[in-house]
PDB file of C-alpha atoms and ligand atoms in Angstrom:
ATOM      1  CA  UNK A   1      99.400  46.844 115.089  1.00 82.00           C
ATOM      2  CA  UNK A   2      95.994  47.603 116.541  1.00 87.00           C
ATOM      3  CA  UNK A   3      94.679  45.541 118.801  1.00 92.00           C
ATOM      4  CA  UNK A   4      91.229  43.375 117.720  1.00 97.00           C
ATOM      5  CA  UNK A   5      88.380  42.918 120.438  1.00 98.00           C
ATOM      6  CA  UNK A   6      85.362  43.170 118.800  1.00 98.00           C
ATOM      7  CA  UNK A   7      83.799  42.312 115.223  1.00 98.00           C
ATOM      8  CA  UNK A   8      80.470  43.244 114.478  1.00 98.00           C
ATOM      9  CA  UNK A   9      78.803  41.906 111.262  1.00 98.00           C
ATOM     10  CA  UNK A  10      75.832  43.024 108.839  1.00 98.00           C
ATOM     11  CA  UNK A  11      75.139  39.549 107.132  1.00 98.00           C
ATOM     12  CA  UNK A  12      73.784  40.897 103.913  1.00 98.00           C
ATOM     13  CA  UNK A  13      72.941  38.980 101.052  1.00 98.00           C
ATOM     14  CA  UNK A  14      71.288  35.482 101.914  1.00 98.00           C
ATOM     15  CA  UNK A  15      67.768  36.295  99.998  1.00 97.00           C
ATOM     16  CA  UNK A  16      69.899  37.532  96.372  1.00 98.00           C
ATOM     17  CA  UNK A  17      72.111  34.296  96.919  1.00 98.00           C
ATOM     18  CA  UNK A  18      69.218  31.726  97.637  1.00 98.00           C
ATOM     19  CA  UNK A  19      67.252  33.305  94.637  1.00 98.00           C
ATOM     20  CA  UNK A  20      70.489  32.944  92.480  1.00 98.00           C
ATOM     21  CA  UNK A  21      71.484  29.932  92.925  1.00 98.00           C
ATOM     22  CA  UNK A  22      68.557  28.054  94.271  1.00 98.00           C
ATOM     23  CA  UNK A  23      65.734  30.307  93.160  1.00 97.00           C
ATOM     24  CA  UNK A  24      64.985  30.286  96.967  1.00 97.00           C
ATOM     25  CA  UNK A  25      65.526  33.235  99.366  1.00 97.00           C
ATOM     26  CA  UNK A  26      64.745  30.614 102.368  1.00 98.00           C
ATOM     27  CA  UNK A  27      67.876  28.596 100.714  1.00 98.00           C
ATOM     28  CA  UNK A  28      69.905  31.556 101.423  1.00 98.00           C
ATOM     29  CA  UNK A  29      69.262  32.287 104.732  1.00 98.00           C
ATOM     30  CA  UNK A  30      70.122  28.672 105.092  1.00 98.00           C
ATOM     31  CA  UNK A  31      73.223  28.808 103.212  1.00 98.00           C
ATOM     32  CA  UNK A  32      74.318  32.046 105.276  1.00 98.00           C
ATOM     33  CA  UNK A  33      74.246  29.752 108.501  1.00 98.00           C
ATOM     34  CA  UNK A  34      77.338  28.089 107.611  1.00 98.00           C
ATOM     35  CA  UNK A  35      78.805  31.171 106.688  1.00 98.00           C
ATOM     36  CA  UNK A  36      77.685  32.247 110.717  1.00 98.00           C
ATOM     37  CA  UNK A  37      79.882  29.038 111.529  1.00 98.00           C
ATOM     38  CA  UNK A  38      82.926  29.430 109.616  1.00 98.00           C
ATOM     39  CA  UNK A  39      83.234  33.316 111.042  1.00 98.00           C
ATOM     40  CA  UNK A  40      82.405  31.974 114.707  1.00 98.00           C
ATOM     41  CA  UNK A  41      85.122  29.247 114.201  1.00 98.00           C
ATOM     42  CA  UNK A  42      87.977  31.585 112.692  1.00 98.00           C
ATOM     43  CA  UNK A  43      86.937  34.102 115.502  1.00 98.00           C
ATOM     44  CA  UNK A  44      88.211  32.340 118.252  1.00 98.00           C
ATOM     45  CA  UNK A  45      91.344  31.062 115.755  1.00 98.00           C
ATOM     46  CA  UNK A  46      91.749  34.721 116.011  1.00 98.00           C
ATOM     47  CA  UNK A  47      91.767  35.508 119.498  1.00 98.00           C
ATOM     48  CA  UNK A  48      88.541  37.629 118.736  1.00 98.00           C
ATOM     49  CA  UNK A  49      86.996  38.333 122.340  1.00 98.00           C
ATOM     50  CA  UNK A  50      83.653  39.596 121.292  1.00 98.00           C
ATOM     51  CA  UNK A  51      81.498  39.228 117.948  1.00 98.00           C
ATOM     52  CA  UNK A  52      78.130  40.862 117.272  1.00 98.00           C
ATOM     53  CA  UNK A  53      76.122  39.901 114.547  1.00 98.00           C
ATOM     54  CA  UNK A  54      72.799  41.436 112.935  1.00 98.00           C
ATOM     55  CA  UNK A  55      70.253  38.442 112.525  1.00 97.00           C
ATOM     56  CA  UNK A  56      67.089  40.412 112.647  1.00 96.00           C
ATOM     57  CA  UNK A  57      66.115  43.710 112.635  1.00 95.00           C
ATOM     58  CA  UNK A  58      63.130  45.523 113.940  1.00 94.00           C
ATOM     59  CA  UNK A  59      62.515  46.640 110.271  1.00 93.00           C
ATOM     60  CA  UNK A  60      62.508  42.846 108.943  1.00 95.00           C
ATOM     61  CA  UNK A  61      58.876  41.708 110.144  1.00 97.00           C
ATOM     62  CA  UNK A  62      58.071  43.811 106.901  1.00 96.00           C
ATOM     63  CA  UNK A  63      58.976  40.363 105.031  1.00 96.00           C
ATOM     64  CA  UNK A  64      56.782  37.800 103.973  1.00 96.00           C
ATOM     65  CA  UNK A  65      55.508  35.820 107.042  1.00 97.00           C
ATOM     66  CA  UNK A  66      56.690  32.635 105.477  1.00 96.00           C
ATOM     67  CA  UNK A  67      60.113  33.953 105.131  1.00 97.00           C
ATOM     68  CA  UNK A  68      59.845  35.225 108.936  1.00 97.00           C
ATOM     69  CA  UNK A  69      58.623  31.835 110.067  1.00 97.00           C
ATOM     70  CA  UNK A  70      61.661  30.276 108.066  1.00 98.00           C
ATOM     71  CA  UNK A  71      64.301  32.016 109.794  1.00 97.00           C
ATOM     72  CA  UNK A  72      63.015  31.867 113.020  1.00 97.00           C
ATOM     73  CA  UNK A  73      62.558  28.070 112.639  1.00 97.00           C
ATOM     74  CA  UNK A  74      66.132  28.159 111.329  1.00 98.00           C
ATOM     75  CA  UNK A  75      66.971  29.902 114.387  1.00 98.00           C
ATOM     76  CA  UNK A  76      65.411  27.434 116.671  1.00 97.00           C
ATOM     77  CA  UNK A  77      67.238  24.159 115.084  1.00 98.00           C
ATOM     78  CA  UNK A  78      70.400  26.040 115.253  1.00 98.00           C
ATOM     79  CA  UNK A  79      70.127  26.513 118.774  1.00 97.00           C
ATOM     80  CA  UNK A  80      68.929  23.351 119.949  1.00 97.00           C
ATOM     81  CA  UNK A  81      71.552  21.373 117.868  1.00 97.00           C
ATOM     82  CA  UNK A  82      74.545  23.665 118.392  1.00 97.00           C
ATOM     83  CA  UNK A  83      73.779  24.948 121.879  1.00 97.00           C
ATOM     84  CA  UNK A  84      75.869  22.307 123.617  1.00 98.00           C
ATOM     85  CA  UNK A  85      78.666  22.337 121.407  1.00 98.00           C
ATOM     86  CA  UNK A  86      78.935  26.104 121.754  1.00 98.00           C
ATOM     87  CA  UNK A  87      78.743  26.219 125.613  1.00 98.00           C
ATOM     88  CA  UNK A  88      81.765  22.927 125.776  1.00 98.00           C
ATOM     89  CA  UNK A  89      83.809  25.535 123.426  1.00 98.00           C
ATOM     90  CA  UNK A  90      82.956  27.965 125.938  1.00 98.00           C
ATOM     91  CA  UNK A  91      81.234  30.612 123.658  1.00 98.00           C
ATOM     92  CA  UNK A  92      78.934  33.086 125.696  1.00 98.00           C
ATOM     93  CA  UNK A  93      75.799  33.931 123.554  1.00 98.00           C
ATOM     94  CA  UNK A  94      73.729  36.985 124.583  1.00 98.00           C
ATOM     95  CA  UNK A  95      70.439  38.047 122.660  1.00 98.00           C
ATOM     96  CA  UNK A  96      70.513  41.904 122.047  1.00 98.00           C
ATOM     97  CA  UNK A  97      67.041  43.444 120.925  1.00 98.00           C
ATOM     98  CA  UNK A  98      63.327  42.573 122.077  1.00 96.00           C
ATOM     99  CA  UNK A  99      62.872  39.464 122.810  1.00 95.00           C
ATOM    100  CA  UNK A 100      59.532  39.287 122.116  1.00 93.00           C
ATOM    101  CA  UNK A 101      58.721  36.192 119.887  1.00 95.00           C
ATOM    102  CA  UNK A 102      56.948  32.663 120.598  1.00 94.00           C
ATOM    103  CA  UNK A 103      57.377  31.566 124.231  1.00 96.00           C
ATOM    104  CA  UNK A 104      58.574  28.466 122.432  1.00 96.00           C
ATOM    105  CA  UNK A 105      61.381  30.590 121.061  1.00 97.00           C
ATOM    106  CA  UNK A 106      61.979  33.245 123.932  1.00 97.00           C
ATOM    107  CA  UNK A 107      62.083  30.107 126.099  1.00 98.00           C
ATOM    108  CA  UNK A 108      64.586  28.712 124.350  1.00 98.00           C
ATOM    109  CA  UNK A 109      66.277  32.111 124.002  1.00 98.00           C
ATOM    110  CA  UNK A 110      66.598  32.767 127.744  1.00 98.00           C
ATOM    111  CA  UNK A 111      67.777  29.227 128.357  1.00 98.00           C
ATOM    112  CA  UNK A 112      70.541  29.220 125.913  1.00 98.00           C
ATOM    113  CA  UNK A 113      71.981  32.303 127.616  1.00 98.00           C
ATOM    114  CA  UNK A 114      71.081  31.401 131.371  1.00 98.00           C
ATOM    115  CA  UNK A 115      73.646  27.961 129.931  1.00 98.00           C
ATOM    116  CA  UNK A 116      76.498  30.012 128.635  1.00 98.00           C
ATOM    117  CA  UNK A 117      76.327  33.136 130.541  1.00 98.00           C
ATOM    118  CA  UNK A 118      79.918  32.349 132.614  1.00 98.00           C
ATOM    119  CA  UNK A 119      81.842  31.458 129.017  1.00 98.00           C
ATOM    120  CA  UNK A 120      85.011  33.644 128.770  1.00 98.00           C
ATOM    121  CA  UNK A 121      86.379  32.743 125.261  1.00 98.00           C
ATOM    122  CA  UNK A 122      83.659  34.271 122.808  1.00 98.00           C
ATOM    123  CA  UNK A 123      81.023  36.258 123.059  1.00 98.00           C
ATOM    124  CA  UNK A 124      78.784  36.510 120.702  1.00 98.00           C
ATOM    125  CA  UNK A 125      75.855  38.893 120.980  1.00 98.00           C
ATOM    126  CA  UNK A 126      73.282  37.992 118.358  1.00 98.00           C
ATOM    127  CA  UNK A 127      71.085  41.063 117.043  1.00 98.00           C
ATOM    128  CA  UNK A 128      67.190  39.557 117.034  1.00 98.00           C
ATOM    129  CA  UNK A 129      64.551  41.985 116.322  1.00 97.00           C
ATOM    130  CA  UNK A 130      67.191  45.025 117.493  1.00 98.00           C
ATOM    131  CA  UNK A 131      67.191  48.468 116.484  1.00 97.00           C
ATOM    132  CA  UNK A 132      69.959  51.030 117.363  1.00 98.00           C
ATOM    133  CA  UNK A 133      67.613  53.743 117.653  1.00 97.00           C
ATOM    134  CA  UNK A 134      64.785  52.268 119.897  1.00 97.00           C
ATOM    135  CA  UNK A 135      68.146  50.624 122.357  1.00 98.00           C
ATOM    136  CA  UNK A 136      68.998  54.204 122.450  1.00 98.00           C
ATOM    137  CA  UNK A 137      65.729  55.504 123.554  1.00 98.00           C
ATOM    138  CA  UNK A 138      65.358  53.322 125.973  1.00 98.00           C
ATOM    139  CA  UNK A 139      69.259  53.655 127.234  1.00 98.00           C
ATOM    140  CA  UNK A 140      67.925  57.519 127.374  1.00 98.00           C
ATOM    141  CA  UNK A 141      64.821  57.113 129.359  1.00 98.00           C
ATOM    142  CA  UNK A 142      65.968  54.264 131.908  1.00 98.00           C
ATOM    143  CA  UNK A 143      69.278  56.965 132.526  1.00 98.00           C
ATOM    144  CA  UNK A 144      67.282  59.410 133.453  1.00 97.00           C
ATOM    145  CA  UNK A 145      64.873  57.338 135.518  1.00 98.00           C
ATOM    146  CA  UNK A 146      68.277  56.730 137.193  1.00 98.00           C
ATOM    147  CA  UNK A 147      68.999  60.270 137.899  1.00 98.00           C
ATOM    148  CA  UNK A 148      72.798  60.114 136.916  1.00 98.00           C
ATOM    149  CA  UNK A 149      74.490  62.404 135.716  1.00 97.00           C
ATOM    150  CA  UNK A 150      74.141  62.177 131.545  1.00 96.00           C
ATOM    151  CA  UNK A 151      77.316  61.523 129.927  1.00 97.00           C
ATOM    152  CA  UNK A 152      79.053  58.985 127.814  1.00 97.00           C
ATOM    153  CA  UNK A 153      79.770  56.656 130.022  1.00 97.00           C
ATOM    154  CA  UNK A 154      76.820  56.509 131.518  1.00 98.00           C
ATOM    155  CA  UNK A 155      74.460  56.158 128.569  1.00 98.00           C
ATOM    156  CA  UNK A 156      76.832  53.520 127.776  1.00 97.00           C
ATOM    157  CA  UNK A 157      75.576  51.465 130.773  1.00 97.00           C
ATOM    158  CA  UNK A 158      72.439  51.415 129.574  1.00 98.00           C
ATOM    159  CA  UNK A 159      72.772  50.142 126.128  1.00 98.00           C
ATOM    160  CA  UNK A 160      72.354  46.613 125.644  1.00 98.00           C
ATOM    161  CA  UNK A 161      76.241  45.993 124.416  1.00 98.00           C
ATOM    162  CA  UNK A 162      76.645  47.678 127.852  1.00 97.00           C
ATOM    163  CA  UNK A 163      80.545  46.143 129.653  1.00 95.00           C
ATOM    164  CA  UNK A 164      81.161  45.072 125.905  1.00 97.00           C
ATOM    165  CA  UNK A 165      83.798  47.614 124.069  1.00 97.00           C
ATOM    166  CA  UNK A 166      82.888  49.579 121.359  1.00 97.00           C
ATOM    167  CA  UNK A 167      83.461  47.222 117.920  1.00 98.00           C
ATOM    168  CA  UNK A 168      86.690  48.021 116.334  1.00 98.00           C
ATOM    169  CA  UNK A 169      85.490  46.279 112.688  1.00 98.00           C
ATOM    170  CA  UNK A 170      82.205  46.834 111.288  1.00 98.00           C
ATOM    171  CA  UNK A 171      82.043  44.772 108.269  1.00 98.00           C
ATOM    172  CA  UNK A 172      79.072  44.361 105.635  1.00 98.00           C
ATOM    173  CA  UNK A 173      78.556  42.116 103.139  1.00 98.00           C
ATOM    174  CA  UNK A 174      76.165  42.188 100.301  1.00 98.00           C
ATOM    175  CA  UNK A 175      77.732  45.325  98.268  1.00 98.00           C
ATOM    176  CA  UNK A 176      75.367  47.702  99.886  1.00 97.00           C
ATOM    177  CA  UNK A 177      76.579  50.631 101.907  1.00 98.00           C
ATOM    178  CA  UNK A 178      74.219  51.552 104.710  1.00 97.00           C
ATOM    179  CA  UNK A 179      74.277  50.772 108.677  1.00 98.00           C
ATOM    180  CA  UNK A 180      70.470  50.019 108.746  1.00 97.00           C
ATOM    181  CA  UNK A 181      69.765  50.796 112.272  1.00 97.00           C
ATOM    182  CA  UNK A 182      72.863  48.993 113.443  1.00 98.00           C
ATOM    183  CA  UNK A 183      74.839  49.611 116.663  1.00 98.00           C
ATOM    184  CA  UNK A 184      74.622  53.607 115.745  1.00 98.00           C
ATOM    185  CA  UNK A 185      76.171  54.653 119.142  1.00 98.00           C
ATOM    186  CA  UNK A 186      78.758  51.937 119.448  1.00 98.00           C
ATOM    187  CA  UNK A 187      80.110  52.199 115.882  1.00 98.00           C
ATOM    188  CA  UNK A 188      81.281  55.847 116.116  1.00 96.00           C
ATOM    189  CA  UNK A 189      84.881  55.384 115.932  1.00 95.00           C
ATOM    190  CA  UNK A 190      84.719  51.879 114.155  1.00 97.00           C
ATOM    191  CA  UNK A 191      86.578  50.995 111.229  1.00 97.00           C
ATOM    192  CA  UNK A 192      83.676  50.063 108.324  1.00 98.00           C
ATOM    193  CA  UNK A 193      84.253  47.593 105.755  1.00 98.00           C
ATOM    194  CA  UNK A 194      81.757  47.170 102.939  1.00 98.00           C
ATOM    195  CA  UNK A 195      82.003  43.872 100.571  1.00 98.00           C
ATOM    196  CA  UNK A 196      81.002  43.272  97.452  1.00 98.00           C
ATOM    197  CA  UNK A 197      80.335  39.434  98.368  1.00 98.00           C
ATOM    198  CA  UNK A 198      77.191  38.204  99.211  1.00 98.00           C
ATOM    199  CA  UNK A 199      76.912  36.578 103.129  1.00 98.00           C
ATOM    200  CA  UNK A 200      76.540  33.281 102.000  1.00 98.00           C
ATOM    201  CA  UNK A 201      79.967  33.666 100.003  1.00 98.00           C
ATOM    202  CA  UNK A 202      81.802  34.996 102.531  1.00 98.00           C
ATOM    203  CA  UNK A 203      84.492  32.747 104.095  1.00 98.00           C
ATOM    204  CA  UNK A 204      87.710  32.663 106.291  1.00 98.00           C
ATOM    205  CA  UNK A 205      89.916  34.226 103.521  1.00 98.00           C
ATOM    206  CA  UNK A 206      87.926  37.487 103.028  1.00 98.00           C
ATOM    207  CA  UNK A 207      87.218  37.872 106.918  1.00 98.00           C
ATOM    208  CA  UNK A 208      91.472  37.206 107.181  1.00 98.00           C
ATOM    209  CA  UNK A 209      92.051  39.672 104.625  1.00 98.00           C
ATOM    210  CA  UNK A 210      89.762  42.548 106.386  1.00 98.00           C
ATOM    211  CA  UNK A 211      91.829  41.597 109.548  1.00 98.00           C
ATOM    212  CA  UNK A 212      95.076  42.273 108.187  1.00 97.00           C
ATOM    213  CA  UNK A 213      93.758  45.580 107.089  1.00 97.00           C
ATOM    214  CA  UNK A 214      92.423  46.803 110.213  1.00 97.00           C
ATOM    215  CA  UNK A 215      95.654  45.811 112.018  1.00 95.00           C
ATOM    216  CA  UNK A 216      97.412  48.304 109.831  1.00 93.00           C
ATOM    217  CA  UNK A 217      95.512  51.388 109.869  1.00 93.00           C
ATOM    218  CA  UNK A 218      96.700  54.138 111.919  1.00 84.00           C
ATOM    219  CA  UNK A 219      93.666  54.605 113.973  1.00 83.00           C
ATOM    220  CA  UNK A 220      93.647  58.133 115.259  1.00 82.00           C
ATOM    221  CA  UNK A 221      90.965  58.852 117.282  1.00 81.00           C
ATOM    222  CA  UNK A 222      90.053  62.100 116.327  1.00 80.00           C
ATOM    223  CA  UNK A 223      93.724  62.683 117.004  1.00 81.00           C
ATOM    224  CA  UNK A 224      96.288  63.366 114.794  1.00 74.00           C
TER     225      UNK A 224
HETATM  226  C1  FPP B   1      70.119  39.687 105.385  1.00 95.22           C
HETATM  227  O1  FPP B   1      70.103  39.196 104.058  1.00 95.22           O
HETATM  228  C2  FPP B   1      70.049  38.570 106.315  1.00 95.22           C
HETATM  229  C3  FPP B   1      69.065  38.379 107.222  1.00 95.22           C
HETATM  230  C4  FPP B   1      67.926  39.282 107.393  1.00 95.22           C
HETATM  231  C5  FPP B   1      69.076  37.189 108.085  1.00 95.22           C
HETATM  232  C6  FPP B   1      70.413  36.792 108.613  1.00 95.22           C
HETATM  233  C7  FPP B   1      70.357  35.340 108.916  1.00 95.22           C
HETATM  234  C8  FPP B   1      71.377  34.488 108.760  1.00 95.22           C
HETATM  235  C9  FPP B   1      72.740  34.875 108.409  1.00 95.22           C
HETATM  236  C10 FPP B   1      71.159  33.022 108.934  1.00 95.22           C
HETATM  237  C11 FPP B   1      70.512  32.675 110.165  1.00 95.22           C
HETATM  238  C12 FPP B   1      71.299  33.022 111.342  1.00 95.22           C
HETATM  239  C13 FPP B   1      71.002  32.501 112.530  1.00 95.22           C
HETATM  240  C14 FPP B   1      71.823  32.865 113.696  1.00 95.22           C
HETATM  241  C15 FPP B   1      69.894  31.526 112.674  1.00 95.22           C
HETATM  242  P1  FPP B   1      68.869  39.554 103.136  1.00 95.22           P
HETATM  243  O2  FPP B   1      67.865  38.466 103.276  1.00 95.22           O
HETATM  244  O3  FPP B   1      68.412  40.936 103.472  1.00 95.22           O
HETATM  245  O4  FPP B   1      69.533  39.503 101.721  1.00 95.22           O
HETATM  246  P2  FPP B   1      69.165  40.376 100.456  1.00 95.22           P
HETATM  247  O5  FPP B   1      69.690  41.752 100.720  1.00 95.22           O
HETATM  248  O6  FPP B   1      69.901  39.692  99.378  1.00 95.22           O
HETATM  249  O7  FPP B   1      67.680  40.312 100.305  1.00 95.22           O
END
């Protein structure tokens, strides 16, 4: 059975379940929170070491600014009610992307990792205004600032997931089949599942049932 270390997750879906069912995108976003919960929850269940998930991208400021503010204000809450509770269940959280948003918000950002920087039992990095290909520019251009020798390896230092290994489940929801600018370097050998279920929908069960197909895949590496 393959081993499981790290999950990364395209939440898709929150804006066509809000308008749905509650002829609200915001609703959805705030409906896909709780989904973020139940996965963080049956991570650790699972022994999961390291989840990544795609919050914001660099390509969603293109949204309405009161759908920006909303999530961002979602955001916010979520941290400052949950923070505590995440650190005494000794989840790490680590921003990856630009933090470059209210000071209010980077503030709180920086603070919220500075408190749960030494957690061992998850870490979760949490995509916020990230963009594989820009993180891989600027892996390119600080490695050769460095001088080292460019390989693998070293590029990988330089990446923000950078100590973290490579995910070995990409899933996303939403019924759409696309990476979006997602973790492009680190996902090379990762095994992709695409569901038909919108974020907000998706629950224990269906993350369970992607598990128990991962762990019996013969992953081969480019091998045979
Ligand atoms: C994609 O769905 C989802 C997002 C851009 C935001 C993800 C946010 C959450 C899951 C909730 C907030 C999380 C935190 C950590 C505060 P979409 O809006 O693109 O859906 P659509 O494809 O149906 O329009």
């Amino acid at each position: 059975m393959n081993p499981l270390k790290h999950v990364a997750i395209i939440m898709d879906g929150n804006g066509r379940w809000g308008l749905k069912y509650k002829n609200s995108r915001n609703a959805g976003h705030k409906a896909g929170l709780k989904t973020v919960e139940k996965i963080i929850k049956e991570s650790i269940k699972q022994k999961i070491k390291y989840l990544t998930l795609y919050a914001f991208s660099t390509e969603n400021w293109n949204r309405p600014k009161k759908e920006i503010n909303f999530l961002f204000n979602l955001l916010e809450n979520f941290l400052k009610d949950r923070i505590i509770d995440l650190h005494n269940k000794d989840i790490k959280l680590k921003i990856i992307g630009v933090k470059n948003f209210s000071t209010k918000l980077n503030k709180l950002l920086s603070s919220s990792e500075k408190k749960t920087s030494k957690n061992k039992k998850l870490h979760i990095n949490l995509a916020l205004n990230y963009g594989s290909k820009s993180e891989l520019i600027n892996a390119f251009k600080n490695l050769h600032k460095s001088k080292k020798k460019i390989n693998e390896k070293n590029l990988s230092m330089y990446l923000q997931t950078n100590n973290i290994p490579d995910p070995d489940i990409l899933i996303r929801t939403g019924n759409t089949k696309r990476l979006s600018n997602f973790l492009l370097w680190q996902i090379a050998y990762s095994e992709i599942f695409f569901e038909k279920k919108l974020w907000p929908e998706f629950n224990e069960n269906d993350y369970l049932n992607i598990i128990k197909k991962f762990k019996q895949i013969k992953r081969n590496f480019g091998k045979i």
